[in-house]
């Protein structure tokens, strides 16, 4: 090796932080000042994949990651009861059992979500892709219904404090991982032609009220917004009460359709888009 080559190698090594191509420099991309670039990348990457496949219309399904199929939910209740029997005075175990029983009461909506996605694929003739947050529970149910019936199944996952993997019912190369909730929401909403809200918690409520606000402010065109689970939604959200206080009007109180079955939900969409 020549003396000049040795000098160049030493020089490159001495500048190992700066002497990296900018687009290959992960440490650079992670800096706070590069946040606008990271945001742009999160917008562009899914756009490139979806545009390449001609995916322009979707039906978005929100719902709890905690709600499991009935068989699994029953097993969790049984396990919680067994634990409580060993320590009957434990407040923590009593709360754990109550939570398991609550989730069991919602477990029927796993099959409802799965059936709804199947109807979208079969009756919509693959006009719409099914989109979820990509996680487990009721998101998995909707992805599963599309995937099992050869429909397009998309998952927009997000980094969380506890590790979350995409569910196994997402079309190959259509599971995306986001860091920014705002950009994830952008992709959830921008192609949506209907919103389905299955029973859920903070995340589901966040998405629901986000889309209601976007529609009200004309940032999003009017689309069907359907909540599945009459007892759940009528007990946890009182739109009529909001209207009675004047913070929304009566027309806004009736924005959401509240139904019980997959068939009812699909019929609303079919009527709205004149699908026979």
Coordinates of C-alpha atoms in Angstrom, one line a residue:
X1 CA 0.0 0.0 0.0
X2 CA 1.4 3.4 -1.0
X3 CA 2.1 6.1 1.5
X4 CA -0.6 8.4 -0.1
X5 CA -3.2 5.6 0.2
X6 CA -2.4 5.1 3.9
X7 CA -2.7 8.9 4.5
X8 CA -6.2 9.0 2.8
X9 CA -7.4 6.0 4.8
X10 CA -6.3 7.6 8.0
X11 CA -8.0 10.9 7.0
X12 CA -11.2 9.1 6.2
X13 CA -11.2 7.3 9.6
X14 CA -10.5 10.5 11.5
X15 CA -13.7 12.0 9.9
X16 CA -15.9 8.9 10.4
X17 CA -18.8 11.0 11.6
X18 CA -18.8 13.7 8.9
X19 CA -17.4 11.5 6.1
X20 CA -20.6 9.6 5.5
X21 CA -23.0 10.2 2.6
X22 CA -25.9 12.3 4.0
X23 CA -28.6 9.9 2.8
X24 CA -26.7 7.0 4.5
X25 CA -26.2 8.8 7.8
X26 CA -28.7 7.5 10.3
X27 CA -27.3 9.5 13.1
X28 CA -27.8 12.7 11.0
X29 CA -31.4 11.7 10.2
X30 CA -32.2 11.2 13.9
X31 CA -31.2 14.8 14.8
X32 CA -34.0 17.2 15.9
X33 CA -33.1 19.6 13.0
X34 CA -33.8 16.8 10.5
X35 CA -37.4 16.3 11.7
X36 CA -38.9 17.9 8.6
X37 CA -37.0 15.4 6.4
X38 CA -38.2 12.4 8.5
X39 CA -41.8 13.7 8.3
X40 CA -41.5 14.0 4.5
X41 CA -40.1 10.5 4.3
X42 CA -43.0 9.1 6.3
X43 CA -45.4 10.8 3.9
X44 CA -43.6 9.6 0.7
X45 CA -42.8 6.0 1.5
X46 CA -46.3 4.6 1.8
X47 CA -47.4 6.9 -1.1
X48 CA -44.9 5.3 -3.4
X49 CA -46.0 1.7 -2.5
X50 CA -49.7 2.4 -2.7
X51 CA -49.5 4.5 -5.9
X52 CA -47.5 1.7 -7.6
X53 CA -50.4 -0.7 -6.9
X54 CA -53.1 1.8 -7.9
X55 CA -54.7 1.9 -4.5
X56 CA -56.8 5.0 -4.3
X57 CA -59.9 4.1 -2.2
X58 CA -60.0 2.5 1.2
X59 CA -62.3 1.7 4.0
X60 CA -60.7 2.3 7.4
X61 CA -61.5 0.1 10.4
X62 CA -60.7 1.3 13.9
X63 CA -61.1 -0.8 17.0
X64 CA -59.4 -2.0 20.2
X65 CA -56.2 -4.0 20.1
X66 CA -57.3 -5.7 23.3
X67 CA -60.5 -7.4 22.0
X68 CA -59.7 -11.0 21.1
X69 CA -61.8 -13.8 19.5
X70 CA -64.5 -15.3 21.9
X71 CA -62.6 -18.5 22.6
X72 CA -59.4 -16.7 23.6
X73 CA -61.4 -14.1 25.6
X74 CA -63.1 -16.9 27.6
X75 CA -59.8 -18.5 28.4
X76 CA -58.5 -15.2 29.7
X77 CA -61.5 -14.8 32.0
X78 CA -61.0 -18.4 33.3
X79 CA -57.4 -17.7 34.0
X80 CA -58.2 -14.5 35.8
X81 CA -60.8 -16.3 38.0
X82 CA -58.2 -18.9 38.8
X83 CA -55.7 -16.3 39.9
X84 CA -58.3 -14.5 42.0
X85 CA -59.4 -17.7 43.7
X86 CA -55.8 -18.0 45.1
X87 CA -55.8 -14.4 46.4
X88 CA -59.5 -13.4 46.8
X89 CA -58.8 -10.1 48.5
X90 CA -56.4 -8.8 45.8
X91 CA -57.7 -5.5 44.3
X92 CA -55.3 -5.9 41.3
X93 CA -56.7 -9.4 40.5
X94 CA -60.3 -8.2 40.9
X95 CA -59.6 -5.4 38.4
X96 CA -57.9 -7.9 36.1
X97 CA -61.0 -10.1 36.1
X98 CA -63.3 -7.2 35.5
X99 CA -61.3 -6.1 32.6
X100 CA -61.2 -9.7 31.1
X101 CA -65.0 -9.9 31.5
X102 CA -65.5 -6.6 29.8
X103 CA -63.4 -7.6 26.9
X104 CA -65.3 -10.9 26.7
X105 CA -68.5 -9.0 26.3
X106 CA -67.0 -7.3 23.2
X107 CA -65.4 -10.4 21.7
X108 CA -68.3 -11.0 19.4
X109 CA -67.2 -7.9 17.4
X110 CA -64.0 -9.7 16.3
X111 CA -66.2 -11.9 14.0
X112 CA -68.3 -8.9 13.1
X113 CA -65.2 -7.0 11.9
X114 CA -63.9 -10.0 10.1
X115 CA -67.3 -10.5 8.4
X116 CA -67.5 -6.8 7.4
X117 CA -64.2 -6.9 5.6
X118 CA -65.3 -10.0 3.8
X119 CA -68.4 -8.2 2.6
X120 CA -66.3 -5.2 1.4
X121 CA -64.1 -7.5 -0.7
X122 CA -67.0 -9.7 -2.1
X123 CA -69.7 -7.1 -2.6
X124 CA -67.4 -4.2 -3.3
X125 CA -65.5 -6.4 -5.9
X126 CA -62.1 -5.2 -4.6
X127 CA -63.0 -1.5 -5.2
X128 CA -61.9 -0.7 -1.6
X129 CA -58.8 -1.7 0.3
X130 CA -59.3 -2.5 4.0
X131 CA -57.0 -0.3 6.1
X132 CA -56.4 -0.6 9.9
X133 CA -53.8 0.4 12.4
X134 CA -52.1 -2.9 11.6
X135 CA -52.1 -4.2 15.2
X136 CA -53.9 -7.1 17.0
X137 CA -57.5 -7.3 18.2
X138 CA -60.2 -5.7 16.1
X139 CA -57.7 -4.3 13.7
X140 CA -56.5 -7.9 13.1
X141 CA -60.1 -9.0 12.6
X142 CA -60.7 -6.5 9.7
X143 CA -57.4 -7.2 8.1
X144 CA -58.1 -10.9 8.4
X145 CA -61.5 -10.7 6.7
X146 CA -59.9 -9.0 3.7
X147 CA -56.8 -11.2 3.6
X148 CA -58.8 -14.5 3.8
X149 CA -60.9 -13.4 0.8
X150 CA -58.1 -12.2 -1.4
X151 CA -58.8 -8.5 -0.8
X152 CA -56.2 -5.8 -0.3
X153 CA -55.3 -5.6 3.4
X154 CA -53.2 -2.7 4.6
X155 CA -51.7 -2.0 8.0
X156 CA -50.4 1.4 9.2
X157 CA -48.6 0.5 12.4
X158 CA -46.9 2.9 14.8
X159 CA -43.9 2.7 17.2
X160 CA -45.2 2.3 20.8
X161 CA -43.5 2.0 24.2
X162 CA -44.3 -1.7 24.1
X163 CA -43.2 -3.5 21.0
X164 CA -46.0 -4.1 18.6
X165 CA -45.7 -6.3 15.5
X166 CA -48.1 -6.1 12.5
X167 CA -50.7 -8.7 12.5
X168 CA -50.3 -11.7 10.1
X169 CA -53.2 -10.8 7.8
X170 CA -51.7 -7.9 5.9
X171 CA -51.0 -8.0 2.2
X172 CA -47.2 -8.5 1.4
X173 CA -45.3 -5.2 1.5
X174 CA -48.4 -3.3 2.6
X175 CA -47.5 -3.1 6.3
X176 CA -46.0 0.2 7.2
X177 CA -44.3 1.5 10.4
X178 CA -44.7 5.1 11.4
X179 CA -43.1 7.2 14.1
X180 CA -45.4 10.2 13.8
X181 CA -49.1 9.8 14.7
X182 CA -49.9 12.8 12.5
X183 CA -48.5 11.3 9.4
X184 CA -50.1 8.0 10.1
X185 CA -53.4 9.8 10.5
X186 CA -52.8 11.5 7.2
X187 CA -52.4 8.2 5.4
X188 CA -55.4 6.6 7.2
X189 CA -57.7 9.4 6.1
X190 CA -56.5 10.6 2.7
X191 CA -57.8 7.7 0.7
X192 CA -60.7 6.7 3.0
X193 CA -64.2 6.4 1.5
X194 CA -65.8 5.2 4.7
X195 CA -64.8 4.9 8.4
X196 CA -65.8 2.0 10.6
X197 CA -65.5 2.3 14.3
X198 CA -65.6 -0.9 16.3
X199 CA -65.5 -0.8 20.1
X200 CA -62.2 0.7 21.3
X201 CA -60.4 3.0 23.7
X202 CA -58.4 6.2 23.5
X203 CA -56.9 5.4 20.0
X204 CA -60.3 4.6 18.5
X205 CA -61.8 7.7 20.0
X206 CA -58.9 9.8 18.8
X207 CA -59.4 8.6 15.2
X208 CA -63.2 9.0 15.4
X209 CA -63.2 12.5 16.6
X210 CA -60.4 13.5 14.3
X211 CA -62.4 12.4 11.2
X212 CA -65.5 14.0 12.5
X213 CA -63.6 17.3 12.9
X214 CA -62.1 17.0 9.4
X215 CA -65.5 16.4 7.8
X216 CA -67.1 19.2 9.7
X217 CA -64.4 21.7 8.7
X218 CA -64.5 20.5 5.0
X219 CA -60.9 19.2 5.2
X220 CA -62.3 15.8 4.2
X221 CA -65.3 15.2 1.9
X222 CA -68.5 13.8 3.4
X223 CA -68.1 10.0 3.8
X224 CA -70.1 7.3 5.8
X225 CA -68.9 7.2 9.4
X226 CA -70.3 4.0 10.9
X227 CA -70.0 2.8 14.5
X228 CA -70.6 -0.9 15.0
X229 CA -71.8 -2.0 18.5
X230 CA -75.0 -0.3 19.6
X231 CA -74.8 -0.9 23.3
X232 CA -71.1 0.1 23.5
X233 CA -71.4 3.3 21.5
X234 CA -74.7 4.4 22.9
X235 CA -73.3 4.0 26.4
X236 CA -69.9 5.6 26.0
X237 CA -70.7 8.5 23.6
X238 CA -73.8 10.7 23.9
X239 CA -74.0 12.8 20.8
X240 CA -77.6 14.0 21.7
X241 CA -76.3 15.3 25.0
X242 CA -73.6 17.3 23.1
X243 CA -76.3 18.8 20.9
X244 CA -78.5 19.6 23.9
X245 CA -75.6 21.8 25.3
X246 CA -75.3 23.5 21.9
X247 CA -71.6 22.6 21.4
X248 CA -72.7 20.7 18.2
X249 CA -75.9 21.0 16.3
X250 CA -78.6 18.4 15.8
X251 CA -77.4 17.6 12.3
X252 CA -73.9 17.0 13.6
X253 CA -75.3 14.7 16.3
X254 CA -76.6 12.4 13.6
X255 CA -73.4 12.3 11.6
X256 CA -72.5 8.8 12.8
X257 CA -74.6 5.7 11.9
X258 CA -74.7 3.3 14.8
X259 CA -75.4 -0.3 13.8
X260 CA -74.9 -3.8 15.2
X261 CA -74.1 -6.0 12.3
X262 CA -71.6 -6.2 9.4
X263 CA -74.4 -6.4 6.9
X264 CA -76.0 -3.1 8.2
X265 CA -72.6 -1.4 7.9
X266 CA -72.0 -2.5 4.4
X267 CA -75.6 -1.6 3.3
X268 CA -75.0 2.0 4.4
X269 CA -71.8 2.2 2.3
X270 CA -73.4 0.4 -0.7
X271 CA -76.3 2.9 -0.6
X272 CA -74.0 5.9 -0.3
X273 CA -71.9 4.8 -3.3
X274 CA -74.8 3.2 -5.2
X275 CA -73.2 -0.2 -5.3
X276 CA -75.5 -3.0 -6.3

